[in-house]
Amino acid sequence: MATERSEFTRQVLSLVCRIPVGRVASYGDIAAAAGRPRAYRAVGNIMSTCTRPGVPCHRVIAAGGRLGGFGGNLSLKRALLASEGLVVTGTRVTDWKTHAWRPAAAGRRTAGQPRRSSR
DNA sequence: ACCGTGACGGCGG
DNA sequence: GCCGCCGCCACGG
């Protein structure tokens, strides 16, 4: 399993681990927080490669509130998100902005107030 | 070192 | 709203 290869990978996993319950973050946000806002592609790869417990990867969704992927078990991802209080409809999270987590706020204060991403 | 891969993002149709 | 194309980056072989 090999521990985390690069620092980038390590950082990404760390951030995902810091995502509180009931909150969701997009790959782009994680990538940006990891220091590579353009590496959202790699972030997805890291997730699929690191599929390991302890990492709430199901809280990581695509931009626009799309579910993204989950190794083929997308239904599980939907169930988990819905179970955490999120409203998931089909392949999309309707209130993703209401539960949008700010990685930049990780380490900072609460900053957990529902807030739309600045995009 | 090169190429291909992939749980993406944004725009256009 | 959904589907498709292009562009992006890091990782593995």
Tab-separated table of N, CA and C (backbone and C1' of nucleotides) in Angstrom:
chain	number	residue	atom	x	y	z
A	1	MET	N	0.798	-1.080	0.000
A	1	MET	CA	0.000	0.000	0.000
A	1	MET	C	0.823	1.113	0.000
A	2	ALA	N	1.838	0.765	0.407
A	2	ALA	CA	2.715	1.804	0.157
A	2	ALA	C	2.224	3.078	0.692
A	3	THR	N	2.935	3.615	1.414
A	3	THR	CA	2.536	4.879	1.990
A	3	THR	C	2.376	5.899	0.880
A	4	GLU	N	1.965	7.005	1.237
A	4	GLU	CA	1.696	8.026	0.222
A	4	GLU	C	2.974	8.342	-0.532
A	5	ARG	N	2.902	8.306	-1.814
A	5	ARG	CA	4.089	8.543	-2.642
A	5	ARG	C	4.560	9.983	-2.540
A	6	SER	N	3.852	10.861	-3.141
A	6	SER	CA	4.317	12.253	-3.173
A	6	SER	C	3.642	13.096	-2.102
A	7	GLU	N	4.199	14.207	-1.877
A	7	GLU	CA	3.637	15.092	-0.862
A	7	GLU	C	2.256	15.564	-1.302
A	8	PHE	N	2.120	15.725	-2.578
A	8	PHE	CA	0.834	16.173	-3.110
A	8	PHE	C	-0.243	15.153	-2.740
A	9	THR	N	0.030	13.900	-3.012
A	9	THR	CA	-0.913	12.826	-2.690
A	9	THR	C	-1.219	12.840	-1.203
A	10	ARG	N	-0.189	12.969	-0.436
A	10	ARG	CA	-0.341	12.974	1.018
A	10	ARG	C	-1.249	14.122	1.456
A	11	GLN	N	-1.014	15.253	0.887
A	11	GLN	CA	-1.789	16.438	1.233
A	11	GLN	C	-3.259	16.244	0.865
A	12	VAL	N	-3.475	15.704	-0.314
A	12	VAL	CA	-4.847	15.473	-0.771
A	12	VAL	C	-5.580	14.558	0.199
A	13	LEU	N	-4.964	13.456	0.542
A	13	LEU	CA	-5.593	12.505	1.471
A	13	LEU	C	-5.859	13.171	2.807
A	14	SER	N	-4.922	13.961	3.206
A	14	SER	CA	-5.062	14.654	4.492
A	14	SER	C	-6.289	15.549	4.481
A	15	LEU	N	-6.419	16.306	3.423
A	15	LEU	CA	-7.547	17.231	3.312
A	15	LEU	C	-8.869	16.483	3.301
A	16	VAL	N	-8.905	15.413	2.544
A	16	VAL	CA	-10.139	14.619	2.470
A	16	VAL	C	-10.494	14.100	3.855
A	17	CYS	N	-9.481	13.696	4.583
A	17	CYS	CA	-9.694	13.183	5.942
A	17	CYS	C	-10.259	14.279	6.839
A	18	ARG	N	-9.931	15.497	6.528
A	18	ARG	CA	-10.382	16.608	7.369
A	18	ARG	C	-11.800	17.064	7.030
A	19	ILE	N	-12.383	16.497	6.006
A	19	ILE	CA	-13.752	16.913	5.641
A	19	ILE	C	-14.727	16.403	6.703
A	20	PRO	N	-15.382	17.330	7.368
A	20	PRO	CA	-16.333	16.970	8.425
A	20	PRO	C	-17.541	16.226	7.870
A	21	VAL	N	-18.234	15.557	8.749
A	21	VAL	CA	-19.425	14.822	8.320
A	21	VAL	C	-20.514	15.779	7.854
A	22	GLY	N	-21.205	15.390	6.849
A	22	GLY	CA	-22.294	16.230	6.349
A	22	GLY	C	-21.798	17.342	5.448
A	23	ARG	N	-20.505	17.334	5.176
A	23	ARG	CA	-19.958	18.408	4.344
A	23	ARG	C	-19.354	17.786	3.091
A	24	VAL	N	-19.294	18.522	2.017
A	24	VAL	CA	-18.748	17.970	0.771
A	24	VAL	C	-17.766	18.941	0.119
A	25	ALA	N	-16.815	18.412	-0.580
A	25	ALA	CA	-15.834	19.260	-1.274
A	25	ALA	C	-15.617	18.705	-2.678
A	26	SER	N	-15.309	19.576	-3.590
A	26	SER	CA	-15.094	19.123	-4.972
A	26	SER	C	-13.618	18.811	-5.198
A	27	TYR	N	-13.320	18.018	-6.178
A	27	TYR	CA	-11.929	17.645	-6.487
A	27	TYR	C	-11.095	18.900	-6.707
A	28	GLY	N	-11.699	19.856	-7.370
A	28	GLY	CA	-10.974	21.094	-7.651
A	28	GLY	C	-10.589	21.805	-6.365
A	29	ASP	N	-11.490	21.800	-5.406
A	29	ASP	CA	-11.199	22.459	-4.128
A	29	ASP	C	-10.056	21.759	-3.423
A	30	ILE	N	-10.108	20.453	-3.432
A	30	ILE	CA	-9.056	19.677	-2.773
A	30	ILE	C	-7.718	19.931	-3.457
A	31	ALA	N	-7.757	19.906	-4.773
A	31	ALA	CA	-6.525	20.137	-5.537
A	31	ALA	C	-5.950	21.516	-5.219
A	32	ALA	N	-6.826	22.496	-5.179
A	32	ALA	CA	-6.387	23.868	-4.892
A	32	ALA	C	-5.796	23.939	-3.492
A	33	ALA	N	-6.458	23.264	-2.563
A	33	ALA	CA	-5.984	23.272	-1.174
A	33	ALA	C	-4.660	22.520	-1.070
A	34	ALA	N	-4.469	21.578	-1.967
A	34	ALA	CA	-3.231	20.785	-1.946
A	34	ALA	C	-2.094	21.576	-2.576
A	35	GLY	N	-2.461	22.641	-3.256
A	35	GLY	CA	-1.422	23.482	-3.859
A	35	GLY	C	-1.392	23.376	-5.372
A	36	ARG	N	-2.276	22.592	-5.939
A	36	ARG	CA	-2.314	22.425	-7.406
A	36	ARG	C	-3.735	22.542	-7.915
A	37	PRO	N	-4.243	23.742	-8.004
A	37	PRO	CA	-5.631	23.979	-8.423
A	37	PRO	C	-5.935	23.387	-9.788
A	38	ARG	N	-4.901	23.093	-10.535
A	38	ARG	CA	-5.119	22.539	-11.877
A	38	ARG	C	-4.967	21.028	-11.878
A	39	ALA	N	-4.726	20.482	-10.729
A	39	ALA	CA	-4.487	19.030	-10.660
A	39	ALA	C	-5.707	18.249	-10.217
A	40	TYR	N	-6.858	18.791	-10.456
A	40	TYR	CA	-8.088	18.094	-10.044
A	40	TYR	C	-8.139	16.710	-10.680
A	41	ARG	N	-7.533	16.615	-11.842
A	41	ARG	CA	-7.496	15.319	-12.534
A	41	ARG	C	-6.713	14.318	-11.703
A	42	ALA	N	-5.567	14.727	-11.295
A	42	ALA	CA	-4.708	13.850	-10.486
A	42	ALA	C	-5.396	13.504	-9.179
A	43	VAL	N	-6.116	14.441	-8.624
A	43	VAL	CA	-6.814	14.199	-7.352
A	43	VAL	C	-7.745	12.997	-7.499
A	44	GLY	N	-8.490	12.997	-8.567
A	44	GLY	CA	-9.405	11.876	-8.805
A	44	GLY	C	-8.626	10.581	-8.884
A	45	ASN	N	-7.493	10.627	-9.545
A	45	ASN	CA	-6.665	9.419	-9.671
A	45	ASN	C	-6.180	8.964	-8.316
A	46	ILE	N	-5.738	9.875	-7.529
A	46	ILE	CA	-5.236	9.535	-6.201
A	46	ILE	C	-6.330	8.869	-5.385
A	47	MET	N	-7.515	9.388	-5.472
A	47	MET	CA	-8.643	8.827	-4.731
A	47	MET	C	-8.838	7.379	-5.114
A	48	SER	N	-8.950	7.146	-6.393
A	48	SER	CA	-9.196	5.787	-6.875
A	48	SER	C	-8.035	4.882	-6.502
A	49	THR	N	-6.852	5.424	-6.489
A	49	THR	CA	-5.669	4.623	-6.168
A	49	THR	C	-5.547	4.381	-4.674
A	50	CYS	N	-6.052	5.314	-3.925
A	50	CYS	CA	-5.869	5.213	-2.482
A	50	CYS	C	-7.078	4.682	-1.744
A	51	THR	N	-8.110	4.350	-2.444
A	51	THR	CA	-9.327	3.789	-1.844
A	51	THR	C	-9.051	3.088	-0.524
A	52	ARG	N	-8.783	3.771	0.469
A	52	ARG	CA	-8.498	3.108	1.735
A	52	ARG	C	-9.416	3.649	2.828
A	53	PRO	N	-9.769	2.831	3.795
A	53	PRO	CA	-10.666	3.247	4.873
A	53	PRO	C	-10.060	4.380	5.685
A	54	GLY	N	-10.905	5.105	6.336
A	54	GLY	CA	-10.393	6.231	7.115
A	54	GLY	C	-10.445	7.496	6.302
A	55	VAL	N	-10.566	7.336	5.012
A	55	VAL	CA	-10.643	8.509	4.138
A	55	VAL	C	-12.060	8.621	3.566
A	56	PRO	N	-12.805	9.577	4.036
A	56	PRO	CA	-14.183	9.779	3.569
A	56	PRO	C	-14.224	10.265	2.133
A	57	CYS	N	-13.699	9.469	1.241
A	57	CYS	CA	-13.631	9.885	-0.161
A	57	CYS	C	-15.032	10.104	-0.718
A	58	HIS	N	-16.027	9.561	-0.070
A	58	HIS	CA	-17.396	9.722	-0.587
A	58	HIS	C	-17.871	11.162	-0.413
A	59	ARG	N	-17.144	11.918	0.409
A	59	ARG	CA	-17.530	13.318	0.599
A	59	ARG	C	-16.909	14.198	-0.461
A	60	VAL	N	-16.101	13.604	-1.272
A	60	VAL	CA	-15.491	14.361	-2.367
A	60	VAL	C	-16.330	14.172	-3.626
A	61	ILE	N	-16.902	15.240	-4.097
A	61	ILE	CA	-17.744	15.151	-5.287
A	61	ILE	C	-17.183	16.011	-6.408
A	62	ALA	N	-17.793	15.911	-7.551
A	62	ALA	CA	-17.318	16.702	-8.683
A	62	ALA	C	-17.884	18.117	-8.598
A	63	ALA	N	-17.469	18.950	-9.516
A	63	ALA	CA	-17.938	20.345	-9.492
A	63	ALA	C	-19.407	20.405	-9.890
A	64	GLY	N	-20.075	21.449	-9.496
A	64	GLY	CA	-21.483	21.608	-9.846
A	64	GLY	C	-22.379	20.704	-9.026
A	65	GLY	N	-21.794	20.013	-8.060
A	65	GLY	CA	-22.602	19.150	-7.209
A	65	GLY	C	-22.798	17.761	-7.795
A	66	ARG	N	-22.097	17.477	-8.847
A	66	ARG	CA	-22.226	16.128	-9.444
A	66	ARG	C	-21.587	15.099	-8.525
A	67	LEU	N	-22.113	13.899	-8.566
A	67	LEU	CA	-21.591	12.864	-7.664
A	67	LEU	C	-20.165	12.497	-8.014
A	68	GLY	N	-19.862	12.506	-9.282
A	68	GLY	CA	-18.522	12.114	-9.693
A	68	GLY	C	-18.487	10.608	-9.850
A	69	GLY	N	-17.598	9.952	-9.188
A	69	GLY	CA	-17.521	8.488	-9.309
A	69	GLY	C	-17.194	7.868	-7.978
A	70	PHE	N	-17.249	6.576	-7.952
A	70	PHE	CA	-16.934	5.873	-6.694
A	70	PHE	C	-16.525	4.441	-6.985
A	71	GLY	N	-15.628	4.279	-7.878
A	71	GLY	CA	-15.140	2.942	-8.185
A	71	GLY	C	-16.202	1.982	-8.683
A	72	GLY	N	-17.312	2.538	-9.136
A	72	GLY	CA	-18.355	1.660	-9.667
A	72	GLY	C	-19.502	1.487	-8.690
A	73	ASN	N	-19.280	1.877	-7.455
A	73	ASN	CA	-20.346	1.776	-6.446
A	73	ASN	C	-20.913	3.158	-6.150
A	74	LEU	N	-21.321	3.810	-7.169
A	74	LEU	CA	-21.841	5.164	-6.975
A	74	LEU	C	-23.052	5.157	-6.055
A	75	SER	N	-23.821	4.085	-6.121
A	75	SER	CA	-25.026	4.005	-5.273
A	75	SER	C	-24.624	4.137	-3.815
A	76	LEU	N	-23.495	3.553	-3.480
A	76	LEU	CA	-23.013	3.627	-2.095
A	76	LEU	C	-22.697	5.072	-1.726
A	77	LYS	N	-22.054	5.749	-2.626
A	77	LYS	CA	-21.710	7.155	-2.392
A	77	LYS	C	-22.988	7.963	-2.151
A	78	ARG	N	-23.975	7.737	-2.963
A	78	ARG	CA	-25.240	8.471	-2.795
A	78	ARG	C	-25.830	8.176	-1.424
A	79	ALA	N	-25.803	6.906	-1.063
A	79	ALA	CA	-26.374	6.507	0.232
A	79	ALA	C	-25.624	7.176	1.379
A	80	LEU	N	-24.321	7.192	1.289
A	80	LEU	CA	-23.502	7.790	2.350
A	80	LEU	C	-23.788	9.279	2.478
A	81	LEU	N	-23.811	9.954	1.346
A	81	LEU	CA	-24.070	11.393	1.367
A	81	LEU	C	-25.453	11.677	1.925
A	82	ALA	N	-26.421	10.936	1.446
A	82	ALA	CA	-27.803	11.132	1.916
A	82	ALA	C	-27.875	10.815	3.404
A	83	SER	N	-27.133	9.818	3.808
A	83	SER	CA	-27.124	9.410	5.215
A	83	SER	C	-26.530	10.495	6.100
A	84	GLU	N	-25.707	11.334	5.502
A	84	GLU	CA	-25.078	12.398	6.290
A	84	GLU	C	-25.904	13.681	6.261
A	85	GLY	N	-27.048	13.588	5.627
A	85	GLY	CA	-27.943	14.755	5.642
A	85	GLY	C	-27.938	15.523	4.338
A	86	LEU	N	-27.268	14.991	3.338
A	86	LEU	CA	-27.221	15.709	2.060
A	86	LEU	C	-28.379	15.278	1.178
A	87	VAL	N	-28.805	16.176	0.343
A	87	VAL	CA	-29.910	15.861	-0.555
A	87	VAL	C	-29.354	15.484	-1.923
A	88	VAL	N	-29.426	14.217	-2.220
A	88	VAL	CA	-28.887	13.747	-3.499
A	88	VAL	C	-30.021	13.347	-4.436
A	89	THR	N	-29.976	13.884	-5.621
A	89	THR	CA	-31.022	13.540	-6.593
A	89	THR	C	-30.358	13.002	-7.854
A	90	GLY	N	-30.582	11.745	-8.092
A	90	GLY	CA	-29.991	11.136	-9.282
A	90	GLY	C	-28.481	11.169	-9.220
A	91	THR	N	-27.864	11.909	-10.077
A	91	THR	CA	-26.401	11.969	-10.083
A	91	THR	C	-25.925	13.333	-9.610
A	92	ARG	N	-26.706	13.935	-8.727
A	92	ARG	CA	-26.343	15.289	-8.333
A	92	ARG	C	-26.742	15.607	-6.901
A	93	VAL	N	-26.010	16.458	-6.266
A	93	VAL	CA	-26.338	16.894	-4.906
A	93	VAL	C	-26.984	18.273	-5.016
A	94	THR	N	-28.233	18.343	-4.675
A	94	THR	CA	-28.964	19.603	-4.831
A	94	THR	C	-28.457	20.677	-3.876
A	95	ASP	N	-28.202	20.278	-2.660
A	95	ASP	CA	-27.779	21.286	-1.673
A	95	ASP	C	-26.287	21.189	-1.372
A	96	TRP	N	-25.515	20.909	-2.384
A	96	TRP	CA	-24.061	20.783	-2.175
A	96	TRP	C	-23.478	22.113	-1.706
A	97	LYS	N	-24.053	23.201	-2.180
A	97	LYS	CA	-23.529	24.508	-1.753
A	97	LYS	C	-23.855	24.776	-0.306
A	98	THR	N	-24.949	24.203	0.127
A	98	THR	CA	-25.326	24.402	1.533
A	98	THR	C	-24.363	23.679	2.453
A	99	HIS	N	-23.772	22.618	1.937
A	99	HIS	CA	-22.836	21.829	2.751
A	99	HIS	C	-21.420	21.924	2.200
A	100	ALA	N	-21.176	22.917	1.371
A	100	ALA	CA	-19.841	23.059	0.785
A	100	ALA	C	-18.803	23.339	1.867
A	101	TRP	N	-17.788	22.497	1.900
A	101	TRP	CA	-16.732	22.680	2.905
A	101	TRP	C	-15.576	23.487	2.323
A	102	ARG	N	-14.967	24.321	3.106
A	102	ARG	CA	-13.875	25.142	2.624
A	102	ARG	C	-12.560	24.584	3.114
A	103	PRO	N	-11.823	23.892	2.317
A	103	PRO	CA	-10.518	23.313	2.683
A	103	PRO	C	-9.590	24.382	3.235
A	104	ALA	N	-9.680	25.561	2.709
A	104	ALA	CA	-8.811	26.653	3.167
A	104	ALA	C	-9.117	26.964	4.619
A	105	ALA	N	-10.335	26.632	5.016
A	105	ALA	CA	-10.747	26.890	6.391
A	105	ALA	C	-10.216	25.794	7.311
A	106	ALA	N	-9.721	24.731	6.729
A	106	ALA	CA	-9.183	23.634	7.542
A	106	ALA	C	-7.992	24.149	8.319
A	107	GLY	N	-8.113	24.124	9.583
A	107	GLY	CA	-6.983	24.630	10.373
A	107	GLY	C	-7.352	26.004	10.901
A	108	ARG	N	-8.169	26.701	10.144
A	108	ARG	CA	-8.612	28.031	10.568
A	108	ARG	C	-9.762	27.832	11.498
A	109	ARG	N	-10.529	28.683	11.792
A	109	ARG	CA	-11.640	28.522	12.698
A	109	ARG	C	-12.751	27.793	12.036
A	110	THR	N	-13.792	27.650	12.781
A	110	THR	CA	-14.968	26.943	12.283
A	110	THR	C	-15.161	27.139	10.783
A	111	ALA	N	-15.510	28.330	10.450
A	111	ALA	CA	-15.683	28.618	9.032
A	111	ALA	C	-16.561	27.571	8.388
A	112	GLY	N	-17.356	26.936	9.162
A	112	GLY	CA	-18.194	25.872	8.603
A	112	GLY	C	-19.542	26.384	8.177
A	113	GLN	N	-19.726	27.657	8.270
A	113	GLN	CA	-21.022	28.211	7.880
A	113	GLN	C	-21.310	27.914	6.427
A	114	PRO	N	-22.481	27.532	6.141
A	114	PRO	CA	-22.866	27.233	4.763
A	114	PRO	C	-22.570	28.419	3.864
A	115	ARG	N	-21.886	28.150	2.844
A	115	ARG	CA	-21.516	29.269	1.979
A	115	ARG	C	-21.251	28.756	0.591
A	116	ARG	N	-21.637	29.447	-0.377
A	116	ARG	CA	-21.420	28.986	-1.761
A	116	ARG	C	-19.971	29.230	-2.157
A	117	SER	N	-19.494	28.369	-2.955
A	117	SER	CA	-18.110	28.513	-3.390
A	117	SER	C	-17.992	29.691	-4.340
A	118	SER	N	-16.895	30.309	-4.295
A	118	SER	CA	-16.700	31.447	-5.190
A	118	SER	C	-16.222	30.925	-6.536
A	119	ARG	N	-17.040	30.635	-7.377
A	119	ARG	CA	-16.605	30.147	-8.678
A	119	ARG	C	-17.148	30.984	-9.764
B	1	DA	P	14.801	12.849	-16.784
B	1	DA	O5'	14.215	11.913	-17.937
B	1	DA	C5'	15.103	11.661	-19.034
B	1	DA	C4'	14.282	11.108	-20.173
B	1	DA	C3'	13.005	11.894	-20.423
B	1	DA	O3'	12.682	11.910	-21.803
B	1	DA	C1'	12.469	9.702	-19.697
B	2	DC	P	11.354	12.708	-22.148
B	2	DC	O5'	10.374	11.533	-22.681
B	2	DC	C5'	10.900	10.506	-23.501
B	2	DC	C4'	9.792	9.604	-24.013
B	2	DC	C3'	8.495	10.355	-24.298
B	2	DC	O3'	7.834	9.836	-25.443
B	2	DC	C1'	8.139	8.783	-22.545
B	3	DC	P	6.403	10.443	-25.828
B	3	DC	O5'	5.416	9.328	-25.228
B	3	DC	C5'	5.714	7.950	-25.432
B	3	DC	C4'	4.510	7.090	-25.076
B	3	DC	C3'	3.176	7.762	-25.383
B	3	DC	O3'	2.244	6.817	-25.861
B	3	DC	C1'	3.377	7.376	-23.039
B	4	DG	P	0.699	7.271	-26.056
B	4	DG	O5'	0.010	6.600	-24.770
B	4	DG	C5'	0.281	5.229	-24.470
B	4	DG	C4'	-0.574	4.765	-23.298
B	4	DG	C3'	-2.021	5.240	-23.390
B	4	DG	O3'	-2.906	4.241	-22.879
B	4	DG	C1'	-1.015	6.163	-21.466
B	5	DT	P	-4.455	4.559	-22.754
B	5	DT	O5'	-4.575	4.847	-21.186
B	5	DT	C5'	-4.065	3.871	-20.257
B	5	DT	C4'	-4.384	4.299	-18.828
B	5	DT	C3'	-5.841	4.738	-18.632
B	5	DT	O3'	-6.346	4.174	-17.422
B	5	DT	C1'	-4.368	6.445	-17.942
B	6	DG	P	-7.868	3.879	-17.350
B	6	DG	O5'	-8.295	5.091	-16.393
B	6	DG	C5'	-7.787	5.151	-15.064
B	6	DG	C4'	-8.288	6.406	-14.375
B	6	DG	C3'	-9.713	6.788	-14.770
B	6	DG	O3'	-10.455	7.179	-13.608
B	6	DG	C1'	-8.248	8.570	-15.241
B	7	DA	P	-11.643	6.271	-13.373
B	7	DA	O5'	-12.376	7.091	-12.226
B	7	DA	C5'	-13.511	7.839	-12.547
B	7	DA	C4'	-13.818	8.812	-11.460
B	7	DA	C3'	-12.797	9.898	-11.218
B	7	DA	O3'	-13.473	11.138	-11.198
B	7	DA	C1'	-13.444	8.956	-9.175
B	8	DC	P	-14.051	11.833	-12.469
B	8	DC	O5'	-13.237	13.176	-12.400
B	8	DC	C5'	-12.745	13.670	-11.156
B	8	DC	C4'	-12.397	15.131	-11.305
B	8	DC	C3'	-13.613	16.026	-11.555
B	8	DC	O3'	-13.456	17.288	-10.902
B	8	DC	C1'	-12.177	16.117	-13.409
B	9	DG	P	-14.540	18.397	-11.056
B	9	DG	O5'	-13.941	19.322	-12.208
B	9	DG	C5'	-12.757	20.123	-11.958
B	9	DG	C4'	-12.783	21.330	-12.869
B	9	DG	C3'	-14.163	21.994	-12.920
B	9	DG	O3'	-14.037	23.417	-12.991
B	9	DG	C1'	-13.596	21.071	-15.046
B	10	DG	P	-15.351	24.312	-13.178
B	10	DG	O5'	-15.313	24.753	-14.719
B	10	DG	C5'	-14.087	25.224	-15.296
B	10	DG	C4'	-14.298	25.500	-16.778
B	10	DG	C3'	-15.652	26.145	-17.048
B	10	DG	O3'	-15.512	27.220	-17.982
B	10	DG	C1'	-15.458	24.103	-18.257
B	11	DC	P	-16.850	27.999	-18.411
B	11	DC	O5'	-17.050	27.483	-19.930
B	11	DC	C5'	-15.902	27.364	-20.773
B	11	DC	C4'	-16.298	26.925	-22.165
B	11	DC	C3'	-17.597	27.532	-22.676
B	11	DC	O3'	-17.462	27.861	-24.052
B	11	DC	C1'	-17.790	25.162	-22.607
B	12	DG	P	-18.691	28.521	-24.823
B	12	DG	O5'	-19.177	27.278	-25.698
B	12	DG	C5'	-18.226	26.571	-26.523
B	12	DG	C4'	-18.931	25.478	-27.309
B	12	DG	C3'	-20.250	25.940	-27.923
B	12	DG	O3'	-20.375	25.443	-29.250
B	12	DG	C1'	-20.640	24.090	-26.490
B	13	DG	P	-21.698	25.788	-30.049
B	13	DG	O5'	-22.475	24.392	-30.018
B	13	DG	C5'	-21.850	23.214	-30.507
B	13	DG	C4'	-22.832	22.046	-30.485
B	13	DG	C3'	-24.196	22.420	-31.039
B	13	DG	O3'	-24.727	21.363	-31.838
B	13	DG	C1'	-24.414	21.661	-28.803
C	1	DG	P	-30.449	21.888	-13.836
C	1	DG	O5'	-30.782	20.796	-14.980
C	1	DG	C5'	-31.883	19.916	-14.822
C	1	DG	C4'	-31.792	18.855	-15.889
C	1	DG	C3'	-30.422	18.202	-15.857
C	1	DG	O3'	-30.540	16.811	-15.641
C	1	DG	C1'	-30.908	19.064	-18.033
C	2	DC	P	-29.171	15.987	-15.609
C	2	DC	O5'	-28.881	15.513	-17.114
C	2	DC	C5'	-29.877	14.793	-17.841
C	2	DC	C4'	-29.347	14.415	-19.225
C	2	DC	C3'	-27.967	13.741	-19.158
C	2	DC	O3'	-27.894	12.670	-20.086
C	2	DC	C1'	-27.843	15.723	-20.477
C	3	DC	P	-26.517	11.813	-20.122
C	3	DC	O5'	-25.828	12.360	-21.458
C	3	DC	C5'	-26.510	12.235	-22.707
C	3	DC	C4'	-25.583	12.597	-23.855
C	3	DC	C3'	-24.185	11.987	-23.723
C	3	DC	O3'	-23.735	11.501	-24.983
C	3	DC	C1'	-24.025	14.370	-23.801
C	4	DG	P	-22.255	10.876	-25.044
C	4	DG	O5'	-21.413	12.109	-25.606
C	4	DG	C5'	-21.896	12.819	-26.751
C	4	DG	C4'	-20.810	13.739	-27.309
C	4	DG	C3'	-19.403	13.160	-27.203
C	4	DG	O3'	-18.662	13.446	-28.390
C	4	DG	C1'	-19.537	15.187	-25.963
C	5	DC	P	-17.113	13.011	-28.448
C	5	DC	O5'	-16.336	14.404	-28.242
C	5	DC	C5'	-16.641	15.514	-29.085
C	5	DC	C4'	-15.648	16.648	-28.879
C	5	DC	C3'	-14.207	16.186	-28.704
C	5	DC	O3'	-13.312	17.031	-29.426
C	5	DC	C1'	-14.913	17.385	-26.771
C	6	DC	P	-11.747	16.736	-29.349
C	6	DC	O5'	-11.315	17.835	-28.283
C	6	DC	C5'	-11.714	19.199	-28.476
C	6	DC	C4'	-11.045	20.109	-27.452
C	6	DC	C3'	-9.557	19.814	-27.249
C	6	DC	O3'	-8.843	21.040	-27.129
C	6	DC	C1'	-10.722	19.505	-25.207
C	7	DG	P	-7.259	20.964	-26.878
C	7	DG	O5'	-7.172	21.257	-25.300
C	7	DG	C5'	-7.866	22.390	-24.756
C	7	DG	C4'	-7.520	22.563	-23.270
C	7	DG	C3'	-6.048	22.271	-22.975
C	7	DG	O3'	-5.547	23.216	-22.024
C	7	DG	C1'	-7.438	20.783	-21.753
C	8	DC	P	-3.981	23.021	-21.610
C	8	DC	O5'	-4.098	22.322	-20.182
C	8	DC	C5'	-4.757	23.001	-19.131
C	8	DC	C4'	-4.840	22.143	-17.874
C	8	DC	C3'	-3.516	21.466	-17.537
C	8	DC	O3'	-2.794	22.237	-16.594
C	8	DC	C1'	-5.349	19.920	-17.399
C	9	DC	P	-1.261	21.862	-16.368
C	9	DC	O5'	-1.388	20.658	-15.322
C	9	DC	C5'	-2.089	20.840	-14.106
C	9	DC	C4'	-2.051	19.572	-13.274
C	9	DC	C3'	-0.641	19.002	-13.133
C	9	DC	O3'	-0.294	18.829	-11.779
C	9	DC	C1'	-2.157	17.331	-13.950
C	10	DA	P	1.214	18.439	-11.450
C	10	DA	O5'	1.011	16.939	-10.909
C	10	DA	C5'	0.234	16.718	-9.745
C	10	DA	C4'	-0.028	15.228	-9.537
C	10	DA	C3'	1.268	14.436	-9.328
C	10	DA	O3'	1.061	13.447	-8.336
C	10	DA	C1'	0.117	13.621	-11.246
C	11	DC	P	2.234	12.476	-7.959
C	11	DC	O5'	1.767	11.106	-8.650
C	11	DC	C5'	0.515	10.543	-8.285
C	11	DC	C4'	0.326	9.179	-8.949
C	11	DC	C3'	1.546	8.260	-8.817
C	11	DC	O3'	1.118	6.935	-8.590
C	11	DC	C1'	1.070	8.634	-11.110
C	12	DG	P	2.200	5.823	-8.314
C	12	DG	O5'	2.025	4.860	-9.586
C	12	DG	C5'	0.725	4.371	-9.917
C	12	DG	C4'	0.819	3.446	-11.127
C	12	DG	C3'	1.993	2.456	-11.026
C	12	DG	O3'	1.612	1.196	-11.563
C	12	DG	C1'	2.282	3.892	-12.905
C	13	DG	P	2.696	0.041	-11.545
C	13	DG	O5'	3.049	-0.129	-13.104
C	13	DG	C5'	1.994	-0.277	-14.057
C	13	DG	C4'	2.568	-0.393	-15.462
C	13	DG	C3'	3.774	-1.334	-15.513
C	13	DG	O3'	3.750	-2.114	-16.724
C	13	DG	C1'	4.431	0.846	-16.217
